[in-house]
GROMACS .gro file of C-alpha atoms in nm:
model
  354
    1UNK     CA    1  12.554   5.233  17.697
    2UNK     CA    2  12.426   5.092  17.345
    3UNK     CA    3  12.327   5.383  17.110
    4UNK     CA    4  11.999   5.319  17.012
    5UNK     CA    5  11.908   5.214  16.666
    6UNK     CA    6  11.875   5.470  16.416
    7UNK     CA    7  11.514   5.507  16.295
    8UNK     CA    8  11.496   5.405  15.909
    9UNK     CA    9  11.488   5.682  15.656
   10UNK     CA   10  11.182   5.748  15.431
   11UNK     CA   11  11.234   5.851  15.046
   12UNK     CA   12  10.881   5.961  14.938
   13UNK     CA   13  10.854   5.916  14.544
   14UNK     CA   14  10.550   6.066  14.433
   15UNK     CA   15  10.439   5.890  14.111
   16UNK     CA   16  10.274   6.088  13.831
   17UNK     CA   17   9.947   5.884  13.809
   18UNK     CA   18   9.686   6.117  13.628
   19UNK     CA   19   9.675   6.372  13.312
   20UNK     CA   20   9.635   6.634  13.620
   21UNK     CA   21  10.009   6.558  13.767
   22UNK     CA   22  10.161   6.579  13.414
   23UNK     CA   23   9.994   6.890  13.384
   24UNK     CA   24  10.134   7.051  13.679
   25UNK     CA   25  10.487   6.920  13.597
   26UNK     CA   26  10.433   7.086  13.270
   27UNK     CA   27  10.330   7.415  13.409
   28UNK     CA   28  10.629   7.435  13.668
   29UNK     CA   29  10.848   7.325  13.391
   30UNK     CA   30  10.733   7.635  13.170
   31UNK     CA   31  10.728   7.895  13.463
   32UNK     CA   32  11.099   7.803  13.552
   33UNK     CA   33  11.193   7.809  13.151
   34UNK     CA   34  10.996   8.117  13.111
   35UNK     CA   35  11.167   8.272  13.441
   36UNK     CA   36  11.518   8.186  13.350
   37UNK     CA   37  11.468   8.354  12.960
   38UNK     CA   38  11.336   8.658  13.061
   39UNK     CA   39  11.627   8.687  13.354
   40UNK     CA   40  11.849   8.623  13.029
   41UNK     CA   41  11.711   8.880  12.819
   42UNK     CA   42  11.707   9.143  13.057
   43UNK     CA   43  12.085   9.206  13.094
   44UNK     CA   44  12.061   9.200  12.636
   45UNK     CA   45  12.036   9.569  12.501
   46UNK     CA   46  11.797   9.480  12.304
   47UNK     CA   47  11.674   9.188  12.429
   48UNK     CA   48  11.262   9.353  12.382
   49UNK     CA   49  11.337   9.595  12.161
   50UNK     CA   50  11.386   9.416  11.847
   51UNK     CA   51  11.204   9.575  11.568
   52UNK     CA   52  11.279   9.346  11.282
   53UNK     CA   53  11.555   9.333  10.991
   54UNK     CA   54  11.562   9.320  10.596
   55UNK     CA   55  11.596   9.086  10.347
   56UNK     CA   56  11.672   9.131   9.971
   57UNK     CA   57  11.433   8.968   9.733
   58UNK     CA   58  11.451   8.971   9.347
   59UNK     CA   59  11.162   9.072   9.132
   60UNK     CA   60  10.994   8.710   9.197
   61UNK     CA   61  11.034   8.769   9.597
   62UNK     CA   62  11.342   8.491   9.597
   63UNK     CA   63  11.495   8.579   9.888
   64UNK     CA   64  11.904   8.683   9.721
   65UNK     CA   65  12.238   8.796   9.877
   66UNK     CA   66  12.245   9.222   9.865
   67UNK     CA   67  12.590   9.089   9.699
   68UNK     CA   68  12.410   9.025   9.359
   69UNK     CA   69  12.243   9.341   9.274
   70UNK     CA   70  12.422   9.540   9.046
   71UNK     CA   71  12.523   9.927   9.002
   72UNK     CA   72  12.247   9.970   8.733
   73UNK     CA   73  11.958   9.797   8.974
   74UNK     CA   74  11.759   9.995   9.229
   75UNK     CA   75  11.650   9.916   9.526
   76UNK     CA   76  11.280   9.959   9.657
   77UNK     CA   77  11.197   9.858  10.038
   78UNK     CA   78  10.885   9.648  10.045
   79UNK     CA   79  10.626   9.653  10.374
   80UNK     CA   80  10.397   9.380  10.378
   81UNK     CA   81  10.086   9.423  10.625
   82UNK     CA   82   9.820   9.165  10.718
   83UNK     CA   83   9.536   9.198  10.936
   84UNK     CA   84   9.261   9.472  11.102
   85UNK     CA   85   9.419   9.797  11.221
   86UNK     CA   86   9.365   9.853  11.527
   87UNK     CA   87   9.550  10.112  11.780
   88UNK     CA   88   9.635   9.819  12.028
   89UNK     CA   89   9.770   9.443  11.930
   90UNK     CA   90   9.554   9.288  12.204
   91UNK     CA   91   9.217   9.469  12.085
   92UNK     CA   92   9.106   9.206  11.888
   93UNK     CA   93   9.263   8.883  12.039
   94UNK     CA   94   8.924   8.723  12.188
   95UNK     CA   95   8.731   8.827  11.872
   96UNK     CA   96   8.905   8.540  11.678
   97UNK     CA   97   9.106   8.791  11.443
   98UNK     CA   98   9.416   8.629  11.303
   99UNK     CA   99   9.604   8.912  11.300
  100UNK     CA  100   9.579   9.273  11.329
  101UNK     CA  101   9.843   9.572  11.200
  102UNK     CA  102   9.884   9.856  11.441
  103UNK     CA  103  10.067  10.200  11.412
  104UNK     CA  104  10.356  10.111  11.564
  105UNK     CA  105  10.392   9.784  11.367
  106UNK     CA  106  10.408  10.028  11.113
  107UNK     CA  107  10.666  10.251  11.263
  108UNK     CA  108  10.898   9.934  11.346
  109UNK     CA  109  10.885   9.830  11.008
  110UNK     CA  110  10.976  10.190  10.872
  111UNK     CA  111  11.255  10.219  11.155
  112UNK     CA  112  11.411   9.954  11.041
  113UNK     CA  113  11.379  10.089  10.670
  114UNK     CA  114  11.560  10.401  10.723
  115UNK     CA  115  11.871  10.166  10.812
  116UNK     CA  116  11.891  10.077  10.469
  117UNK     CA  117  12.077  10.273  10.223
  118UNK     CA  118  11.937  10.446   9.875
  119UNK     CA  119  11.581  10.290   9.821
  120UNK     CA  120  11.435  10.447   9.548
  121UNK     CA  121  11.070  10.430   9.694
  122UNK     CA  122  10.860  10.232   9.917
  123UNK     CA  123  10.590   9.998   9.856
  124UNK     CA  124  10.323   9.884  10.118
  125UNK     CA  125  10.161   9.555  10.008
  126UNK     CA  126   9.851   9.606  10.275
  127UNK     CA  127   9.571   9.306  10.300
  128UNK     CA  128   9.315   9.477  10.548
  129UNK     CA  129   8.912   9.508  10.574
  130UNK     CA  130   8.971   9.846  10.719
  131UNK     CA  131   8.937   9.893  11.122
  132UNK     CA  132   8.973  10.184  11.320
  133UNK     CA  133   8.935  10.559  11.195
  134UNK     CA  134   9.166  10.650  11.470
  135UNK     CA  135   9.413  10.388  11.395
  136UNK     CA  136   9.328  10.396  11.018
  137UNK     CA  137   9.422  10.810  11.015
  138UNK     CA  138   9.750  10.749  11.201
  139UNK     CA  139   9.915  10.478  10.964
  140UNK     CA  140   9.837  10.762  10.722
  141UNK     CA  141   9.951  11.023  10.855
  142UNK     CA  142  10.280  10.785  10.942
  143UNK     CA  143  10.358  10.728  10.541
  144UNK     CA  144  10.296  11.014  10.466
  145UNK     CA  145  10.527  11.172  10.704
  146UNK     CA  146  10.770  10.905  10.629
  147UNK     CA  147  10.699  10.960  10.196
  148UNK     CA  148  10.775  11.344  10.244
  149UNK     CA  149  11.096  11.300  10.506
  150UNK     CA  150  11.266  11.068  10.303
  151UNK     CA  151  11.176  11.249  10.001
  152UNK     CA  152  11.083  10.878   9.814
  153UNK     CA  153  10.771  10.769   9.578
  154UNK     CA  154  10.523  10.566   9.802
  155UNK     CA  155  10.301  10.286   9.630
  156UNK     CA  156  10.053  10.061   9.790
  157UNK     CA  157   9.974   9.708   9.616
  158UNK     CA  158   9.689   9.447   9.692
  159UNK     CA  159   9.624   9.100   9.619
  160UNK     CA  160   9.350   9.014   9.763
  161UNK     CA  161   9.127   9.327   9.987
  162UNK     CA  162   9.209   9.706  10.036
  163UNK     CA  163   8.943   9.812  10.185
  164UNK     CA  164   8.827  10.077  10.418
  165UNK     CA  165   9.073  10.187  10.629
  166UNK     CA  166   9.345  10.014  10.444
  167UNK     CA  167   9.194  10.222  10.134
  168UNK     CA  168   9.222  10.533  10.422
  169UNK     CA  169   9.587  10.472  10.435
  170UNK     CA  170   9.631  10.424  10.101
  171UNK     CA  171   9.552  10.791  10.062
  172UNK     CA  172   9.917  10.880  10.166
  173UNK     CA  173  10.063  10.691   9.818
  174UNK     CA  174  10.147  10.804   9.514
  175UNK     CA  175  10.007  10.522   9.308
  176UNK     CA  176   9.774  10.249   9.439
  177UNK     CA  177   9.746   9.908   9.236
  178UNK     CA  178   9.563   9.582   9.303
  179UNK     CA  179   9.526   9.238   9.135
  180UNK     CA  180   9.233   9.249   8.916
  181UNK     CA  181   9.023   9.031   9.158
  182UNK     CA  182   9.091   9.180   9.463
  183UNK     CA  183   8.806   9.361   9.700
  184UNK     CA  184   8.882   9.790   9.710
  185UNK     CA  185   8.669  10.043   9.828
  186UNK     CA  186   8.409  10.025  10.127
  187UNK     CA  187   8.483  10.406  10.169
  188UNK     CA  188   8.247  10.479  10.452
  189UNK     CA  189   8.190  10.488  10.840
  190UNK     CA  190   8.036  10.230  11.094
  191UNK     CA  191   7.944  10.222  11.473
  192UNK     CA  192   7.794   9.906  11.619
  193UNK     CA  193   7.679   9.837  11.955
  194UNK     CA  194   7.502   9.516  12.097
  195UNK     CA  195   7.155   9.579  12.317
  196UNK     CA  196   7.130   9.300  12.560
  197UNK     CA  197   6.794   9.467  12.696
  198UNK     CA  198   6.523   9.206  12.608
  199UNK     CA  199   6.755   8.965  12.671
  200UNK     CA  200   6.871   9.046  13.032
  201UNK     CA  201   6.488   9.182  13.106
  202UNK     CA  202   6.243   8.989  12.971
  203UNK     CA  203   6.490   8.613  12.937
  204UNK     CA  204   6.685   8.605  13.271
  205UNK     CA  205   6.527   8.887  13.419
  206UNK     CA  206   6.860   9.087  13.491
  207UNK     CA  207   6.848   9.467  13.527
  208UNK     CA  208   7.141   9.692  13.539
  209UNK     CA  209   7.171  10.036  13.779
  210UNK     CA  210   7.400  10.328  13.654
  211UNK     CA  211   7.485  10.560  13.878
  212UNK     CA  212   7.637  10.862  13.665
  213UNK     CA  213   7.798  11.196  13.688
  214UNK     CA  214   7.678  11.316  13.292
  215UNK     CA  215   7.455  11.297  13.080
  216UNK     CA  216   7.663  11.081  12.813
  217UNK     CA  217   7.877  10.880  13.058
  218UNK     CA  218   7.737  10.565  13.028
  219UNK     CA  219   7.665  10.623  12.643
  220UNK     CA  220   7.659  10.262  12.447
  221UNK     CA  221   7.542  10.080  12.753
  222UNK     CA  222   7.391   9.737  12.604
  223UNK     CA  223   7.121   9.713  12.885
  224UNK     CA  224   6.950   9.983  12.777
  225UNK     CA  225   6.822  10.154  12.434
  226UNK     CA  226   7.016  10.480  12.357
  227UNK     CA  227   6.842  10.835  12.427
  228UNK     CA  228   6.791  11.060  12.143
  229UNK     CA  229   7.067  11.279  12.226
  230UNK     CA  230   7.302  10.983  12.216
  231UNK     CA  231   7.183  10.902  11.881
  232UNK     CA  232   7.259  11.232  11.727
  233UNK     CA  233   7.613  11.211  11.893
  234UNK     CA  234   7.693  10.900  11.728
  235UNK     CA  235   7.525  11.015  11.405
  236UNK     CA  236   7.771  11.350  11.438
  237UNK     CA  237   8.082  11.154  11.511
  238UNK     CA  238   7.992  10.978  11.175
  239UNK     CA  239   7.930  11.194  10.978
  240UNK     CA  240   8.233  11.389  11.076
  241UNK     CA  241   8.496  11.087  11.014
  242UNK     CA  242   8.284  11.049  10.634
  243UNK     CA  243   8.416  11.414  10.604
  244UNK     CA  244   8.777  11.310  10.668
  245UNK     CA  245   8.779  11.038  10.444
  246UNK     CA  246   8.593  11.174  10.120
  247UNK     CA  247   8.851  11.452  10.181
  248UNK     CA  248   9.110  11.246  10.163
  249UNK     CA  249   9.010  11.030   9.875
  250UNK     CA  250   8.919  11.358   9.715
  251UNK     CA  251   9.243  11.509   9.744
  252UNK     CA  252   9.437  11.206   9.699
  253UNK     CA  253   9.276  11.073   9.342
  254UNK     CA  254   9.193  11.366   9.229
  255UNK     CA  255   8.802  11.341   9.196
  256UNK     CA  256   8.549  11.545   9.255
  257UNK     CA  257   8.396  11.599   9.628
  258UNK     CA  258   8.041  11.543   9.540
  259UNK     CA  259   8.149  11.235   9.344
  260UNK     CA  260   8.319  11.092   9.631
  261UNK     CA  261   8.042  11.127   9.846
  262UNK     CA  262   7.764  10.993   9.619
  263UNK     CA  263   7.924  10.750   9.412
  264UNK     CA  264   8.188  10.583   9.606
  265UNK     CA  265   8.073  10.685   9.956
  266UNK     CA  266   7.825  10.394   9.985
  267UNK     CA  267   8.041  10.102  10.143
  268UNK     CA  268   8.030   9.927   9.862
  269UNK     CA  269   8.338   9.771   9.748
  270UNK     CA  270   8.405   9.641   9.427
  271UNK     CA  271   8.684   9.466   9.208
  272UNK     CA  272   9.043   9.595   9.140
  273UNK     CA  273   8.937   9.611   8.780
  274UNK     CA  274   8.572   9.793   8.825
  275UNK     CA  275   8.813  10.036   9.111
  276UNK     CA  276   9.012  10.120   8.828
  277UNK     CA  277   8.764  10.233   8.594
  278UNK     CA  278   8.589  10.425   8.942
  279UNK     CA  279   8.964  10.585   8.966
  280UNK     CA  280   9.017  10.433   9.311
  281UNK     CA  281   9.355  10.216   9.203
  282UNK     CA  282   9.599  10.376   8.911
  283UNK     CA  283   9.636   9.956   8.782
  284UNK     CA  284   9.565   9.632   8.794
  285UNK     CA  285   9.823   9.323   8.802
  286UNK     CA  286   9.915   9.012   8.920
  287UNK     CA  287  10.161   9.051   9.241
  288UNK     CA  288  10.478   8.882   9.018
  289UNK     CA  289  10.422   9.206   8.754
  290UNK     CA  290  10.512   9.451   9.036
  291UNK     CA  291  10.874   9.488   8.944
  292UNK     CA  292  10.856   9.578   8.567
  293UNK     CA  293  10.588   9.812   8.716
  294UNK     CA  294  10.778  10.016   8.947
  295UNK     CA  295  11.066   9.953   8.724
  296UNK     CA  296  10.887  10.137   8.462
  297UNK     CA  297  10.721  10.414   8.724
  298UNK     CA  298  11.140  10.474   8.866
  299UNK     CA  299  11.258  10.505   8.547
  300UNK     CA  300  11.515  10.191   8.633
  301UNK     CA  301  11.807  10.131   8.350
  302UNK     CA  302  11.879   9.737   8.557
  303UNK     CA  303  11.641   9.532   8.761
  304UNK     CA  304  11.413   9.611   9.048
  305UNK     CA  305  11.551   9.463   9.411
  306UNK     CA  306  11.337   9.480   9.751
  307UNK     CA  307  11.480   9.536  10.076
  308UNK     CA  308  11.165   9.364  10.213
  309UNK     CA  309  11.055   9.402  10.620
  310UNK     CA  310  11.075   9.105  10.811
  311UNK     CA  311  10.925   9.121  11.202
  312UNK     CA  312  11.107   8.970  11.483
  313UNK     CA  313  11.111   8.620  11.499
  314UNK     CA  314  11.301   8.505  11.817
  315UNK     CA  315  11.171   8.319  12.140
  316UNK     CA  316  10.984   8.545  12.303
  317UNK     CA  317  10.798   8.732  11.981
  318UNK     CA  318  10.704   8.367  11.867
  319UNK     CA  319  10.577   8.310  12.268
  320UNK     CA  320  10.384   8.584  12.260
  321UNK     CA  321  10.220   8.502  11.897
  322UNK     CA  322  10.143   8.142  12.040
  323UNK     CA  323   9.989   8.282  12.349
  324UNK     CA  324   9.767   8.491  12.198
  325UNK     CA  325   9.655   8.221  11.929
  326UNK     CA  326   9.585   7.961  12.206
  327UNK     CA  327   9.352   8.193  12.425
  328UNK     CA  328   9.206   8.263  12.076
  329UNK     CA  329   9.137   7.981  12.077
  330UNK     CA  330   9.046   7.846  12.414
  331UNK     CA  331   8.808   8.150  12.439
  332UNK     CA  332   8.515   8.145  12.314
  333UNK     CA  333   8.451   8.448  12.013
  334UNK     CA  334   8.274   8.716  12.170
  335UNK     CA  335   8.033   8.853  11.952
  336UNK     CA  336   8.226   9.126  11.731
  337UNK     CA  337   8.099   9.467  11.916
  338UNK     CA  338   8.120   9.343  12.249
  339UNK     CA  339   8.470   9.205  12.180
  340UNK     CA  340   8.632   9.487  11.984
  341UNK     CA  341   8.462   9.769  12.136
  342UNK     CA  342   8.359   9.687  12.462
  343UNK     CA  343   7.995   9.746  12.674
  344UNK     CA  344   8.061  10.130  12.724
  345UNK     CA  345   8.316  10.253  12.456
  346UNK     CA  346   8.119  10.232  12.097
  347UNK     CA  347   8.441  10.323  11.885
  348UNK     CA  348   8.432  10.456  11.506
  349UNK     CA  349   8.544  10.218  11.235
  350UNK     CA  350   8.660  10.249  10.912
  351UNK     CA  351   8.586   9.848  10.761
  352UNK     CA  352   8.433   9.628  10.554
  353UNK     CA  353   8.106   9.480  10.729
  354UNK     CA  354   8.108   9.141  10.813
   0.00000   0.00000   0.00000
């Protein structure tokens, strides 16, 4: 008996045809790339625990070999931080912020400092409009803790805007300068909360129930205005973080309470020159002039080296970074209390207004 014919084969090719197929390509493409680093990573020790390393720089932060500085030079680390404080990295991501500084960006960077051997201080060059008081009164409390356990001078320089909370934190240094131009001050306390009432009543007539437990448990709820009582919370919680920080700045340049208070407690901020004068910053000079300064302030007989903080740079930091920069921008920027604070959690801040 003949065998019957075998029935032809079929090869289906499918053909990418619109921007749709390439997309999906690209997206498999990614998740299998994506799946086979972090399968790679996770048998390195410290495959997400990188905090960073250091990098020598001369006085004109050149990046050198630690191979050229001499026995008569000293060594000072340098920190540089950019960006709102905030207690979470992720806080401000939809709000359009470039970049934020957190406490535990600040305890990588110092981590990694206490690797290196006989600094002679530490300076914190810190760009910031301030953020959160809670946030604001850790990175404090972490230099200072850090300035007193190491038993090493702390300075804090800015180019361009110290203010608020960065001026908060600057509270733990020994010595604060700034360029001449740069923005200082804004000493003072803000709460802001969006009230969608007329707009969700009276526009697209949209009402909101709460069904609550307390009295205060839906305080800074947008679809309503706040009660009295709510308003003299918020005004305590105010004027109790304006204690804190006229303390601080008090305490920390040496002037009077009352002076504090009703001189330089207004928000205002003003130049690194007129901050000076005020007593806010101990000098004013341009960024390249740092060295002879803290040369001159350590009592250096050679030149001044920095054993400067550099974050993590590999794959997966730089993924992360680019994520976060394309929802940025894909999203569109929430309106800055909604976005940074959220409908029901109005949150203390320590910045410049914008």
């Amino acid at each position: 008996m003949q065998n019957a014919p075998s029935s032809p084969r079929t090869i289906r090719v499918r053909l990418l045809k619109s921007p749709l197929d390439y997309l999906r390509l690209a997206l498999r493409i990614m998740f299998w790339c994506a799946l086979l680093y972090i399968a790679v990573a996770a048998f390195e020790s410290d495959g997400f625990t990188d905090k960073g390393e250091v990098v020598f720089l001369d006085s004109d932060f050149e990046e050198v070999s630690e191979a050229d500085i001499g026995v008569d030079d000293i060594v000072v680390g340098l920190v540089d931080l950019h960006g709102v404080i905030m207690s979470f990295a992720g806080d401000d991501m939809l709000s359009g912020a470039e970049s934020t500084v957190t406490p535990d960006d600040v305890r990588d960077a110092l981590s990694v400092m206490r690797g290196v051997s006989d600094l002679s201080g530490l300076v914190v060059r810190f760009e910031t409009p301030g953020g959160e008081v809670t946030a604001s009164d850790e990175i404090r409390n972490i230099l200072a803790t850090y300035k007193a356990r190491e038993k090493m001078p702390l300075f804090f320089y800015s180019g361009f805007v110290l203010a608020s909370g960065g001026y908060y934190a600057a509270c733990a240094a020994d010595k604060v300068f700034a360029a001449k131009n740069a923005e200082v001050g804004s000493i003072g306390v803000i709460i802001e909360m969006l009230n969608y009432q007329k707009l969700a009543k009276d526009t697209l007539g949209v009402d909101m129930k709460v069904y609550k437990t307390g009295e205060f448990k839906d305080m800074g709820n947008p679809f309503r205005e706040p009660t009295p009582a709510e308003t003299a919370l918020l005004n305590r919680d105010v004027r109790e973080s304006m204690d804190d920080f006229v303390a601080e700045v008090a305490k920390s340049r040496d002037i009077p309470v009352n002076v504090v208070r009703d001189t330089l407690g207004t928000g205002q901020v003003w130049t690194g020159k007129r901050a000076k004068e005020l007593g806010l910053v101990d000098d004013v000079f341009y960024p390249e002039e740092l060295g002879a300064r803290l040369k001159a302030e350590l009592g250096a007989k050679g030149e001044v080296f920095y054993a400067s903080y550099r974050r993590p740079e590999d794959f997966l930091h730089s993924l992360e970074s680019h994520i976060q920069t394309a929802l940025a921008a894909v999203f569109p920027k929430l309106p800055f209390p909604a976005a940074r604070k959220g409908f029901h959690s109005p949150r203390l801040y320590y910045l410049l207004p914008w």
